[in-house]
Each structure stands twice: as structure tokens, then as C-alpha cells.
Amino acid sequence: MPANLPPEAKAKLAKYSEAKTPEEKIRALEEFLSAVPKHKGTENIRLWARRRLAELREEAEARRARRGGGGPRIFIERAGAGQVVLLGPPNSGKSSLLARVTNANPEIAPYPFSTQQPTPGMLDYKDIQFQLVDTPPLLLDQPSSPINNRVIGLARNANAVALVIGLDNPDPARTLVRLIEFLSERGVVITKSRGLVRIRRDRSVNGVKITGHGRMIGFTEDDLRRLLSQYRIYNAVVEIEGDVTLDDVEDAIFTTRVYKPAVIILNKSDVKGSREKAGEAVKAAPPDVPVLVVSTATGEGLDKLGEVLFNILEIIRVYTKQPNKEPDPDPLILEKGATVIEAARRIHKDLVKRFRYAKVWGPSAKYPGQRVGGDHVLMDGDIIEIHAY
Ligand SMILES: Nc1nc2c(ncn2[C@@H]2O[C@H](COP(=O)(O)OP(=O)(O)OP(=O)(O)O)[C@@H](O)[C@H]2O)c(=O)[nH]1
Ligand SMILES: [Mg+2]
């Protein structure tokens, strides 16, 4: 992007980033938009500013409505081993999917826009459950629709997303590409291969600190500091993952990008012509995102959903036990790569201080009941017995 903004436009943006209330932010953005020249080089940033303005106006509106009581239910509290938000264009079968694989009973209709409110349901997988959240449809051709902002908010808050596209769509491959692009423009990226920059402003940090495992492509730390200082960012932690350009850094000043693990669900495999369209969509999908071809009408392909979600969420199940007793049938859900001490922390934060050693049975144990320390890395299906002071 480097937008080559005139100094007064940059000053307005700085005012925006220093603003505390949505109302102040709205005013600063409006002033910014009138100060920025309209040409190709500023296209992205003007687009960003208009979107952010729409979101802020909506936030301000929602706050006014809440003061009046009630208000729409925007967030769904997480439950189970992971929250997965269903995203897709109208009529793709999001509600049908929720109804088919969970205990929930959402409205299903042959016309678009039948879903108005997010609705959760639980999907059983082995001895755990995933929470699926049905949402109102995304309107890919009406980017500034307030429905979109609400749904994106749900996606940002989730552990993973499922992109649901109907194979009765005239061009599912194109719709898929458009949907992924749409999400990325709003800061939700579904592939890790893309570089990710996070800028956290923090006055207690001395200068600009760069962390993470990423690579800076075509710029130096000095370039980065110079760019940030133009936006009056002097104290911050900049986290870099993957291959990152200076444009990506500038983008990150305006939007916080989040990575969400994803699965692509091509639904309605029972309709005529679906096989060929599914093939094209699979080709168009990012190589590191799994694709399921399913039919919520016949049930085809849906038996794989639980396993795919388990894999993309990168979690493990660990069973705790007391000495001379059977393991607890409800596992702890931990991130892949978690250690014994993290399991202890999950049980009780006091247990970390009192920890002595643990005994482990299962995939990570060299032999049943192996005695290990706090840094022992656990695996899915392990059983642990923690010994404390
Ligand atoms: N043939 C066929 N039709 C399906 C399938 N899944 C859903 N449908 C139909 O597609 C239409 C839309 O289904 P919904 O589940 O309401 O779609 P939605 O994505 O929730 O729609 P919105 O809430 O408007 O976004 C309904 O008529 C469903 O019966 C499927 O696997 N095969
Ligand atoms: Mg629906």
C-alpha cells in the first residue's frame, strides 16, 4: 500500500489512533477522508477508512440501542472444545448443517436471509463436543452491509471458521475465492502461509520492539521504525510471522489481522452437476485448508466433520487421574504441544507452584506410568497423574 499520504492526512490518522471514544474516532476518520487525495494509490486506505467508519457508526448505534435496553445478541459464549463459526453466502445450507449435525433446531428455508441471529449447537466427536455457530449470511456483493460486520465480529471471536458454499451456486469456485478475499480484506485470514503482522501499542515499551519468527521482505528495521513514526507510533511491539512486506506492516496499523483455522464445506453434493463444480472449487481452495464435499440432505461426507475440526483446531485431549483410581472420562482440552505444567495450570493455578512430578500413560510415555517433569510434552490421548507438595 504505502499510500504516500500528505502530512495532514497522516496527522488525521494519528488523531484517529489516539482517539478514545467511538465518537472521537468517527470524527477523526471523517476528517481523514476529506483530507486524503483520491487516486489509485490511496484506494485501499480510503476503502479501509470507509469500512471502519461504517463499523464505528454501527457500534455507536448499538451502544445507544443497548442503553435503551435489549439490543441484538452479538456474541455467543464459547462452549465445548472449540467454537466454529459457519460462514457463507445466503442459502448455502449453514442452518441445514447445524440442524443435521448438532442438537440445535434453526430455521431452514428455501429462500435467502432466513437466519437473522447467530445460533449455537453442539457437535459430538468422540468424547468431546464442538460448538458450531450458525450465522446470518455474508453479503459478498454488498460489502458495507451491517450484517457483514456483525458476522465478521463473530468470526474474529471464534476458534475456527467453516466456509459453507452450496454446489447449486452457479460458480462455487469463484464464490469461494471471493469469500476468502472478502474475509481477508476484513482482517480474517485462513492460511498461515500468508505473512501476519501484529502491532501492539504499549507506552511501557522502550521504542519499537520487533518479535516473532517471520521474515522482513525488502525492508529493514529502520524502514519499519520510520514508517511507524510517520503514524506517530513510537512505543510498540511489532510481531511478525511468515513473509511480510512493508505494505503488510502499514496495513496492520489499520486492521488487526487474525488467523483463523478453517475448513471449506461444499454442500449439496446431491444436486445435479455438483461433482464437476466441487472439483473446480477444490482446485481453487488454498492448499493448506481442508475441503469437505457434503450433503446435509443425504448426510454424505458429514461423518468426517468432527475429525477435520479436531485437526484444524490443533488440540489434544488429556485425561487426568488420581493415584489408584480410574481416569476422569472428561478430558482436558489443551493446545497441541502443551506440557504437563500447562495441564496442571488448567486444573488449578495453585497446582503449578505445588507441582513435584507427574506420571504419564499413553502416546507420549516411553513406558506406562513414566515419571516426568513439568516440561514433558503431552500428546492426544495421554493420561496423567500429577503429584504435588
Ligand atoms: N439439495 C439440497 N438442498 C439443501 C442441502 N442443504 C440445504 N439445502 C436447501 O437449501 C436451502 C437453504 O438452506 P438453509 O440451511 O436455510 O441455508 P442458509 O445458508 O442457512 O441460508 P441463510 O440463512 O439465508 O443464509 C433450503 O431449501 C435447504 O433445504 C443439501 O445438501 N442438498
Ligand atoms: Mg440460515
CSV table of C-alpha atoms and ligand atoms in Angstrom, one decimal:
chain,number,residue,atom,x,y,z
A,1,MET,CA,0.0,0.0,0.0
A,2,PRO,CA,2.4,2.7,1.1
A,3,ALA,CA,-0.1,5.3,0.3
A,4,ASN,CA,2.1,8.4,0.1
A,5,LEU,CA,-0.4,10.3,2.1
A,6,PRO,CA,0.1,14.0,2.5
A,7,PRO,CA,1.2,15.0,6.0
A,8,GLU,CA,-2.2,16.5,7.0
A,9,ALA,CA,-3.9,13.1,6.2
A,10,LYS,CA,-1.3,11.3,8.3
A,11,ALA,CA,-1.9,13.7,11.1
A,12,LYS,CA,-5.7,12.9,11.0
A,13,LEU,CA,-4.9,9.2,11.1
A,14,ALA,CA,-2.7,9.8,14.1
A,15,LYS,CA,-5.6,11.6,15.7
A,16,TYR,CA,-7.8,8.6,14.9
A,17,SER,CA,-5.4,6.2,16.5
A,18,GLU,CA,-5.1,8.3,19.6
A,19,ALA,CA,-8.9,8.8,19.9
A,20,LYS,CA,-10.6,7.1,22.9
A,21,THR,CA,-14.3,7.1,22.2
A,22,PRO,CA,-16.1,5.8,19.0
A,23,GLU,CA,-17.4,9.3,18.5
A,24,GLU,CA,-13.9,10.9,18.5
A,25,LYS,CA,-12.8,8.1,16.1
A,26,ILE,CA,-15.7,8.8,13.8
A,27,ARG,CA,-14.9,12.5,13.7
A,28,ALA,CA,-11.1,11.8,13.0
A,29,LEU,CA,-11.9,9.4,10.2
A,30,GLU,CA,-14.3,11.7,8.6
A,31,GLU,CA,-11.7,14.4,8.7
A,32,PHE,CA,-9.1,12.0,7.3
A,33,LEU,CA,-11.4,11.0,4.4
A,34,SER,CA,-11.8,14.7,3.4
A,35,ALA,CA,-8.0,15.3,3.6
A,36,VAL,CA,-6.9,12.3,1.6
A,37,PRO,CA,-6.5,12.8,-2.2
A,38,LYS,CA,-8.5,10.4,-4.4
A,39,HIS,CA,-6.2,8.4,-6.6
A,40,LYS,CA,-5.3,4.7,-7.2
A,41,GLY,CA,-2.5,4.8,-4.6
A,42,THR,CA,-4.9,5.8,-1.8
A,43,GLU,CA,-7.7,3.4,-2.9
A,44,ASN,CA,-7.1,0.8,-0.2
A,45,ILE,CA,-6.7,3.1,2.6
A,46,ARG,CA,-9.9,5.0,1.7
A,47,LEU,CA,-11.7,1.7,1.5
A,48,TRP,CA,-10.4,0.8,4.9
A,49,ALA,CA,-11.4,4.2,6.3
A,50,ARG,CA,-15.0,3.9,4.9
A,51,ARG,CA,-15.4,0.4,6.3
A,52,ARG,CA,-14.0,1.3,9.7
A,53,LEU,CA,-16.3,4.3,9.7
A,54,ALA,CA,-19.3,2.1,9.0
A,55,GLU,CA,-18.3,-0.3,11.8
A,56,LEU,CA,-17.8,2.6,14.3
A,57,ARG,CA,-21.2,4.2,13.4
A,58,GLU,CA,-22.8,0.8,13.9
A,59,GLU,CA,-21.0,0.3,17.3
A,60,ALA,CA,-22.1,3.8,18.4
A,61,GLU,CA,-25.7,2.9,17.2
A,62,ALA,CA,-25.6,-0.4,19.1
A,63,ARG,CA,-24.4,1.3,22.2
A,64,ARG,CA,-27.3,3.8,22.0
A,65,ALA,CA,-29.7,0.9,21.5
A,66,ARG,CA,-28.3,-1.0,24.4
A,67,ARG,CA,-28.7,2.0,26.7
A,68,GLY,CA,-32.4,1.8,25.7
A,69,GLY,CA,-32.3,-1.9,26.8
A,70,GLY,CA,-32.3,-5.2,25.0
A,71,GLY,CA,-30.3,-4.9,21.8
A,72,PRO,CA,-29.2,-7.7,19.4
A,73,ARG,CA,-27.3,-10.6,20.7
A,74,ILE,CA,-23.9,-10.2,19.1
A,75,PHE,CA,-21.5,-12.7,20.8
A,76,ILE,CA,-22.1,-16.3,21.6
A,77,GLU,CA,-20.3,-17.5,24.6
A,78,ARG,CA,-17.8,-20.3,23.8
A,79,ALA,CA,-18.6,-23.8,24.9
A,80,GLY,CA,-17.0,-27.3,24.4
A,81,ALA,CA,-13.6,-28.0,22.9
A,82,GLY,CA,-13.8,-25.1,20.3
A,83,GLN,CA,-16.2,-22.7,18.7
A,84,VAL,CA,-16.5,-22.9,15.0
A,85,VAL,CA,-18.5,-20.2,13.2
A,86,LEU,CA,-20.3,-21.1,9.9
A,87,LEU,CA,-19.8,-18.5,7.3
A,88,GLY,CA,-21.2,-18.3,3.8
A,89,PRO,CA,-23.5,-16.6,1.3
A,90,PRO,CA,-27.3,-16.9,1.6
A,91,ASN,CA,-29.0,-20.2,1.1
A,92,SER,CA,-25.7,-22.3,1.1
A,93,GLY,CA,-27.1,-24.6,3.8
A,94,LYS,CA,-25.5,-23.3,7.0
A,95,SER,CA,-28.6,-23.7,9.0
A,96,SER,CA,-29.3,-27.1,7.5
A,97,LEU,CA,-25.8,-28.2,8.5
A,98,LEU,CA,-26.3,-27.0,12.1
A,99,ALA,CA,-29.6,-28.9,12.2
A,100,ARG,CA,-28.1,-32.1,10.8
A,101,VAL,CA,-25.0,-32.5,12.9
A,102,THR,CA,-26.0,-30.8,16.2
A,103,ASN,CA,-28.8,-30.7,18.7
A,104,ALA,CA,-30.0,-27.3,17.6
A,105,ASN,CA,-33.1,-26.5,15.6
A,106,PRO,CA,-32.5,-23.5,13.5
A,107,GLU,CA,-34.9,-22.2,10.9
A,108,ILE,CA,-34.2,-23.6,7.4
A,109,ALA,CA,-35.9,-22.1,4.3
A,110,PRO,CA,-35.7,-22.3,0.5
A,111,TYR,CA,-35.3,-18.5,0.4
A,112,PRO,CA,-32.2,-16.4,1.4
A,113,PHE,CA,-31.9,-14.5,4.7
A,114,SER,CA,-33.8,-17.0,6.7
A,115,THR,CA,-31.2,-16.7,9.5
A,116,GLN,CA,-31.3,-13.4,11.4
A,117,GLN,CA,-29.5,-14.3,14.7
A,118,PRO,CA,-26.4,-16.4,15.4
A,119,THR,CA,-27.4,-19.8,16.9
A,120,PRO,CA,-25.1,-22.3,18.6
A,121,GLY,CA,-25.4,-26.1,18.6
A,122,MET,CA,-23.1,-28.8,19.9
A,123,LEU,CA,-21.5,-31.5,17.7
A,124,ASP,CA,-20.3,-34.7,19.4
A,125,TYR,CA,-16.9,-36.0,18.4
A,126,LYS,CA,-15.5,-39.0,20.3
A,127,ASP,CA,-15.7,-37.9,24.0
A,128,ILE,CA,-15.7,-34.2,23.3
A,129,GLN,CA,-18.0,-31.6,21.7
A,130,PHE,CA,-17.5,-28.7,19.3
A,131,GLN,CA,-19.7,-25.7,19.3
A,132,LEU,CA,-21.0,-24.7,15.8
A,133,VAL,CA,-22.5,-21.3,15.4
A,134,ASP,CA,-25.0,-20.7,12.6
A,135,THR,CA,-24.9,-17.1,11.3
A,136,PRO,CA,-26.8,-14.7,9.0
A,137,PRO,CA,-25.4,-14.9,5.5
A,138,LEU,CA,-22.5,-12.8,4.3
A,139,LEU,CA,-23.3,-10.4,1.5
A,140,LEU,CA,-20.3,-10.5,-0.7
A,141,ASP,CA,-21.7,-8.0,-3.2
A,142,GLN,CA,-22.8,-5.5,-0.5
A,143,PRO,CA,-19.5,-5.0,1.4
A,144,SER,CA,-20.9,-2.3,3.6
A,145,SER,CA,-23.9,-4.1,4.9
A,146,PRO,CA,-24.1,-4.0,8.7
A,147,ILE,CA,-24.9,-7.7,8.7
A,148,ASN,CA,-21.4,-8.4,7.4
A,149,ASN,CA,-19.8,-6.6,10.2
A,150,ARG,CA,-21.7,-8.5,12.8
A,151,VAL,CA,-20.8,-11.8,11.2
A,152,ILE,CA,-17.2,-10.9,10.9
A,153,GLY,CA,-17.2,-10.0,14.6
A,154,LEU,CA,-18.4,-13.5,15.4
A,155,ALA,CA,-15.7,-15.0,13.2
A,156,ARG,CA,-13.0,-13.0,14.9
A,157,ASN,CA,-14.2,-14.2,18.3
A,158,ALA,CA,-14.3,-17.9,17.2
A,159,ASN,CA,-11.6,-20.6,17.4
A,160,ALA,CA,-12.1,-21.6,13.8
A,161,VAL,CA,-14.4,-20.9,10.8
A,162,ALA,CA,-16.2,-23.2,8.4
A,163,LEU,CA,-16.8,-21.7,4.9
A,164,VAL,CA,-20.1,-23.1,3.7
A,165,ILE,CA,-20.8,-22.9,-0.1
A,166,GLY,CA,-23.7,-24.6,-2.0
A,167,LEU,CA,-22.9,-26.6,-5.0
A,168,ASP,CA,-26.2,-25.3,-6.5
A,169,ASN,CA,-24.3,-22.0,-6.8
A,170,PRO,CA,-23.6,-21.1,-10.4
A,171,ASP,CA,-19.8,-20.9,-9.8
A,172,PRO,CA,-18.8,-22.3,-6.4
A,173,ALA,CA,-15.1,-21.9,-7.1
A,174,ARG,CA,-15.4,-18.2,-7.8
A,175,THR,CA,-17.6,-17.7,-4.8
A,176,LEU,CA,-15.1,-19.5,-2.6
A,177,VAL,CA,-12.2,-17.3,-3.9
A,178,ARG,CA,-14.4,-14.2,-3.4
A,179,LEU,CA,-15.3,-15.3,0.2
A,180,ILE,CA,-11.7,-15.8,1.2
A,181,GLU,CA,-10.7,-12.5,-0.3
A,182,PHE,CA,-13.7,-10.8,1.5
A,183,LEU,CA,-12.6,-12.2,4.8
A,184,SER,CA,-9.0,-11.2,4.3
A,185,GLU,CA,-10.0,-7.7,3.5
A,186,ARG,CA,-11.7,-7.6,6.9
A,187,GLY,CA,-8.7,-9.0,8.7
A,188,VAL,CA,-9.7,-12.6,9.0
A,189,VAL,CA,-7.1,-14.8,7.2
A,190,ILE,CA,-7.5,-18.5,6.9
A,191,THR,CA,-4.0,-19.6,5.7
A,192,LYS,CA,-0.9,-19.5,7.8
A,193,SER,CA,1.4,-19.2,4.7
A,194,ARG,CA,0.4,-15.5,4.4
A,195,GLY,CA,2.5,-13.1,6.5
A,196,LEU,CA,0.9,-11.8,9.6
A,197,VAL,CA,1.9,-8.5,11.4
A,198,ARG,CA,0.5,-7.5,14.7
A,199,ILE,CA,1.2,-4.1,16.2
A,200,ARG,CA,0.5,-3.7,19.9
A,201,ARG,CA,1.0,-0.1,21.1
A,202,ASP,CA,2.4,0.0,24.6
A,203,ARG,CA,3.8,3.0,26.3
A,204,SER,CA,5.8,0.9,28.7
A,205,VAL,CA,7.8,-0.5,25.8
A,206,ASN,CA,11.0,1.5,25.1
A,207,GLY,CA,10.8,2.3,21.4
A,208,VAL,CA,9.7,-0.2,18.7
A,209,LYS,CA,10.4,-3.8,19.5
A,210,ILE,CA,10.2,-6.5,16.8
A,211,THR,CA,9.3,-10.1,17.8
A,212,GLY,CA,8.1,-13.3,16.1
A,213,HIS,CA,9.6,-15.8,13.6
A,214,GLY,CA,8.7,-14.0,10.4
A,215,ARG,CA,10.9,-12.6,7.7
A,216,MET,CA,11.0,-8.9,6.6
A,217,ILE,CA,10.9,-8.9,2.8
A,218,GLY,CA,12.6,-5.9,1.2
A,219,PHE,CA,12.8,-3.6,4.2
A,220,THR,CA,14.9,-3.1,7.4
A,221,GLU,CA,14.1,-2.4,11.0
A,222,ASP,CA,15.0,1.2,10.4
A,223,ASP,CA,12.4,1.4,7.5
A,224,LEU,CA,9.8,-0.1,9.8
A,225,ARG,CA,10.5,2.4,12.6
A,226,ARG,CA,10.4,5.3,10.1
A,227,LEU,CA,7.1,4.1,8.8
A,228,LEU,CA,5.6,3.8,12.3
A,229,SER,CA,6.9,7.2,13.3
A,230,GLN,CA,5.0,8.7,10.4
A,231,TYR,CA,1.9,7.5,12.1
A,232,ARG,CA,3.2,8.7,15.5
A,233,ILE,CA,3.7,5.2,16.8
A,234,TYR,CA,6.9,5.3,18.9
A,235,ASN,CA,6.3,2.7,21.6
A,236,ALA,CA,5.0,-0.7,20.3
A,237,VAL,CA,5.7,-4.4,20.0
A,238,VAL,CA,5.6,-5.5,16.3
A,239,GLU,CA,5.0,-9.2,15.9
A,240,ILE,CA,6.0,-10.7,12.6
A,241,GLU,CA,5.0,-14.2,11.3
A,242,GLY,CA,5.6,-15.5,7.9
A,243,ASP,CA,6.9,-13.4,5.0
A,244,VAL,CA,6.0,-9.8,5.5
A,245,THR,CA,6.4,-6.7,3.4
A,246,LEU,CA,6.4,-3.1,4.5
A,247,ASP,CA,2.9,-2.8,2.9
A,248,ASP,CA,1.7,-5.6,5.3
A,249,VAL,CA,3.1,-3.5,8.2
A,250,GLU,CA,1.3,-0.4,7.0
A,251,ASP,CA,-2.0,-2.5,6.7
A,252,ALA,CA,-1.5,-3.7,10.2
A,253,ILE,CA,-1.6,-0.2,11.5
A,254,PHE,CA,-5.2,0.0,10.4
A,255,THR,CA,-6.6,-3.5,10.7
A,256,THR,CA,-5.8,-6.2,13.2
A,257,ARG,CA,-5.4,-9.3,11.2
A,258,VAL,CA,-6.3,-12.6,12.9
A,259,TYR,CA,-5.5,-16.1,11.7
A,260,LYS,CA,-8.4,-18.5,12.0
A,261,PRO,CA,-8.1,-22.2,11.2
A,262,ALA,CA,-10.7,-23.1,8.6
A,263,VAL,CA,-12.5,-25.9,6.8
A,264,ILE,CA,-14.2,-25.4,3.5
A,265,ILE,CA,-17.6,-27.2,3.2
A,266,LEU,CA,-19.0,-27.7,-0.2
A,267,ASN,CA,-22.7,-28.5,0.5
A,268,LYS,CA,-25.5,-30.0,-1.7
A,269,SER,CA,-23.3,-32.8,-3.2
A,270,ASP,CA,-26.7,-34.4,-4.1
A,271,VAL,CA,-27.6,-31.8,-6.8
A,272,LYS,CA,-27.0,-32.3,-10.5
A,273,GLY,CA,-23.7,-31.1,-11.8
A,274,SER,CA,-22.2,-30.9,-8.3
A,275,ARG,CA,-19.3,-33.2,-8.8
A,276,GLU,CA,-17.7,-31.1,-11.5
A,277,LYS,CA,-18.2,-27.9,-9.6
A,278,ALA,CA,-16.8,-29.4,-6.5
A,279,GLY,CA,-13.7,-30.4,-8.4
A,280,GLU,CA,-13.2,-26.8,-9.6
A,281,ALA,CA,-13.8,-25.5,-6.1
A,282,VAL,CA,-11.3,-27.9,-4.6
A,283,LYS,CA,-8.7,-26.7,-7.1
A,284,ALA,CA,-9.4,-23.0,-6.1
A,285,ALA,CA,-9.1,-23.7,-2.4
A,286,PRO,CA,-5.8,-22.8,-0.6
A,287,PRO,CA,-3.6,-25.9,-0.4
A,288,ASP,CA,-3.4,-25.9,3.4
A,289,VAL,CA,-7.2,-25.7,4.1
A,290,PRO,CA,-9.1,-29.0,4.2
A,291,VAL,CA,-12.2,-29.3,1.9
A,292,LEU,CA,-15.3,-31.5,2.7
A,293,VAL,CA,-17.8,-32.3,0.0
A,294,VAL,CA,-21.1,-33.0,1.8
A,295,SER,CA,-24.9,-33.1,1.5
A,296,THR,CA,-26.9,-32.1,4.5
A,297,ALA,CA,-29.9,-33.7,2.7
A,298,THR,CA,-28.4,-37.2,2.4
A,299,GLY,CA,-25.7,-36.9,5.1
A,300,GLU,CA,-22.9,-37.7,2.6
A,301,GLY,CA,-19.5,-36.6,3.8
A,302,LEU,CA,-20.6,-35.3,7.2
A,303,ASP,CA,-19.1,-38.2,9.2
A,304,LYS,CA,-15.7,-36.6,8.6
A,305,LEU,CA,-16.6,-33.2,10.0
A,306,GLY,CA,-15.7,-33.9,13.7
A,307,GLU,CA,-12.2,-35.3,12.8
A,308,VAL,CA,-11.4,-32.4,10.5
A,309,LEU,CA,-12.4,-29.8,13.1
A,310,PHE,CA,-10.3,-31.7,15.7
A,311,ASN,CA,-7.3,-31.5,13.3
A,312,ILE,CA,-7.6,-27.8,12.3
A,313,LEU,CA,-8.1,-26.7,15.9
A,314,GLU,CA,-4.8,-28.3,16.8
A,315,ILE,CA,-5.9,-29.5,20.2
A,316,ILE,CA,-5.2,-32.6,22.2
A,317,ARG,CA,-7.2,-34.5,24.9
A,318,VAL,CA,-5.5,-35.3,28.1
A,319,TYR,CA,-7.1,-37.4,30.9
A,320,THR,CA,-6.3,-36.8,34.5
A,321,LYS,CA,-6.4,-39.4,37.2
A,322,GLN,CA,-5.9,-39.7,40.9
A,323,PRO,CA,-3.4,-42.4,42.2
A,324,ASN,CA,-5.1,-45.8,42.2
A,325,LYS,CA,-8.2,-44.6,40.5
A,326,GLU,CA,-9.7,-44.7,37.0
A,327,PRO,CA,-9.0,-41.6,34.7
A,328,ASP,CA,-11.6,-38.9,34.5
A,329,PRO,CA,-13.7,-39.6,31.4
A,330,ASP,CA,-13.9,-35.9,30.6
A,331,PRO,CA,-10.5,-34.9,29.1
A,332,LEU,CA,-8.7,-31.5,29.5
A,333,ILE,CA,-8.6,-29.8,26.1
A,334,LEU,CA,-5.1,-28.4,25.5
A,335,GLU,CA,-3.2,-26.9,22.6
A,336,LYS,CA,-1.0,-29.2,20.6
A,337,GLY,CA,2.4,-29.1,22.1
A,338,ALA,CA,1.2,-28.4,25.6
A,339,THR,CA,3.3,-29.6,28.5
A,340,VAL,CA,2.5,-31.2,31.8
A,341,ILE,CA,2.8,-27.9,33.7
A,342,GLU,CA,0.1,-26.4,31.4
A,343,ALA,CA,-2.2,-29.3,32.2
A,344,ALA,CA,-1.5,-28.6,35.9
A,345,ARG,CA,-2.3,-24.9,35.4
A,346,ARG,CA,-5.6,-25.8,33.7
A,347,ILE,CA,-6.6,-28.0,36.7
A,348,HIS,CA,-5.8,-25.3,39.3
A,349,LYS,CA,-3.4,-22.4,39.2
A,350,ASP,CA,-2.1,-23.4,42.7
A,351,LEU,CA,-1.0,-26.7,41.3
A,352,VAL,CA,1.8,-25.1,39.3
A,353,LYS,CA,3.5,-23.9,42.5
A,354,ARG,CA,3.0,-27.1,44.3
A,355,PHE,CA,4.0,-29.4,41.4
A,356,ARG,CA,6.5,-32.2,42.0
A,357,TYR,CA,6.3,-34.6,39.1
A,358,ALA,CA,3.7,-36.4,37.0
A,359,LYS,CA,3.2,-40.0,35.9
A,360,VAL,CA,2.1,-40.5,32.2
A,361,TRP,CA,0.5,-43.3,30.4
A,362,GLY,CA,-0.3,-43.2,26.7
A,363,PRO,CA,1.2,-41.9,23.4
A,364,SER,CA,3.8,-39.6,24.9
A,365,ALA,CA,5.0,-42.1,27.6
A,366,LYS,CA,8.1,-44.2,26.9
A,367,TYR,CA,6.5,-46.8,29.1
A,368,PRO,CA,3.3,-46.9,31.1
A,369,GLY,CA,3.4,-44.7,34.2
A,370,GLN,CA,6.7,-42.9,33.1
A,371,ARG,CA,7.7,-40.3,35.7
A,372,VAL,CA,8.1,-36.9,34.0
A,373,GLY,CA,8.8,-33.3,34.9
A,374,GLY,CA,6.7,-30.2,34.1
A,375,ASP,CA,8.2,-29.6,30.7
A,376,HIS,CA,7.2,-33.0,29.3
A,377,VAL,CA,5.3,-32.5,26.1
A,378,LEU,CA,1.9,-34.2,26.1
A,379,MET,CA,0.1,-36.0,23.2
A,380,ASP,CA,-3.6,-36.6,22.4
A,381,GLY,CA,-4.9,-39.5,24.5
A,382,ASP,CA,-2.4,-39.2,27.3
A,383,ILE,CA,-3.4,-40.0,30.9
A,384,ILE,CA,-1.6,-38.0,33.6
A,385,GLU,CA,-1.4,-38.3,37.4
A,386,ILE,CA,0.0,-35.2,39.0
A,387,HIS,CA,1.9,-35.4,42.2
A,388,ALA,CA,2.1,-32.2,44.2
A,389,TYR,CA,3.5,-30.9,47.5
B,1,LIG,N1,-30.5,-30.4,-2.4
B,1,LIG,C1,-30.0,-29.9,-1.2
B,1,LIG,N2,-30.6,-28.9,-0.7
B,1,LIG,C2,-30.1,-28.4,0.5
B,1,LIG,C3,-29.0,-29.0,1.1
B,1,LIG,N3,-28.7,-28.3,2.2
B,1,LIG,C4,-29.6,-27.3,2.3
B,1,LIG,N4,-30.5,-27.4,1.3
B,1,LIG,C5,-31.6,-26.4,1.0
B,1,LIG,O1,-31.1,-25.2,0.7
B,1,LIG,C6,-32.0,-24.2,1.2
B,1,LIG,C7,-31.3,-23.2,2.1
B,1,LIG,O2,-30.9,-23.9,3.3
B,1,LIG,P1,-30.5,-23.1,4.7
B,1,LIG,O3,-29.9,-24.2,5.6
B,1,LIG,O4,-31.7,-22.4,5.2
B,1,LIG,O5,-29.4,-22.2,4.1
B,1,LIG,P2,-28.6,-21.0,4.9
B,1,LIG,O6,-27.2,-21.0,4.4
B,1,LIG,O7,-28.8,-21.2,6.4
B,1,LIG,O8,-29.4,-19.7,4.4
B,1,LIG,P3,-29.4,-18.2,5.1
B,1,LIG,O9,-29.8,-18.4,6.5
B,1,LIG,O10,-30.4,-17.5,4.2
B,1,LIG,O11,-28.0,-17.7,4.9
B,1,LIG,C8,-33.1,-24.9,1.9
B,1,LIG,O12,-34.2,-25.0,1.0
B,1,LIG,C9,-32.5,-26.3,2.2
B,1,LIG,O13,-33.5,-27.3,2.2
B,1,LIG,C10,-28.4,-30.2,0.5
B,1,LIG,O14,-27.5,-30.8,1.0
B,1,LIG,N5,-29.0,-30.6,-0.7
B,2,MG,MG,-29.6,-19.9,7.7
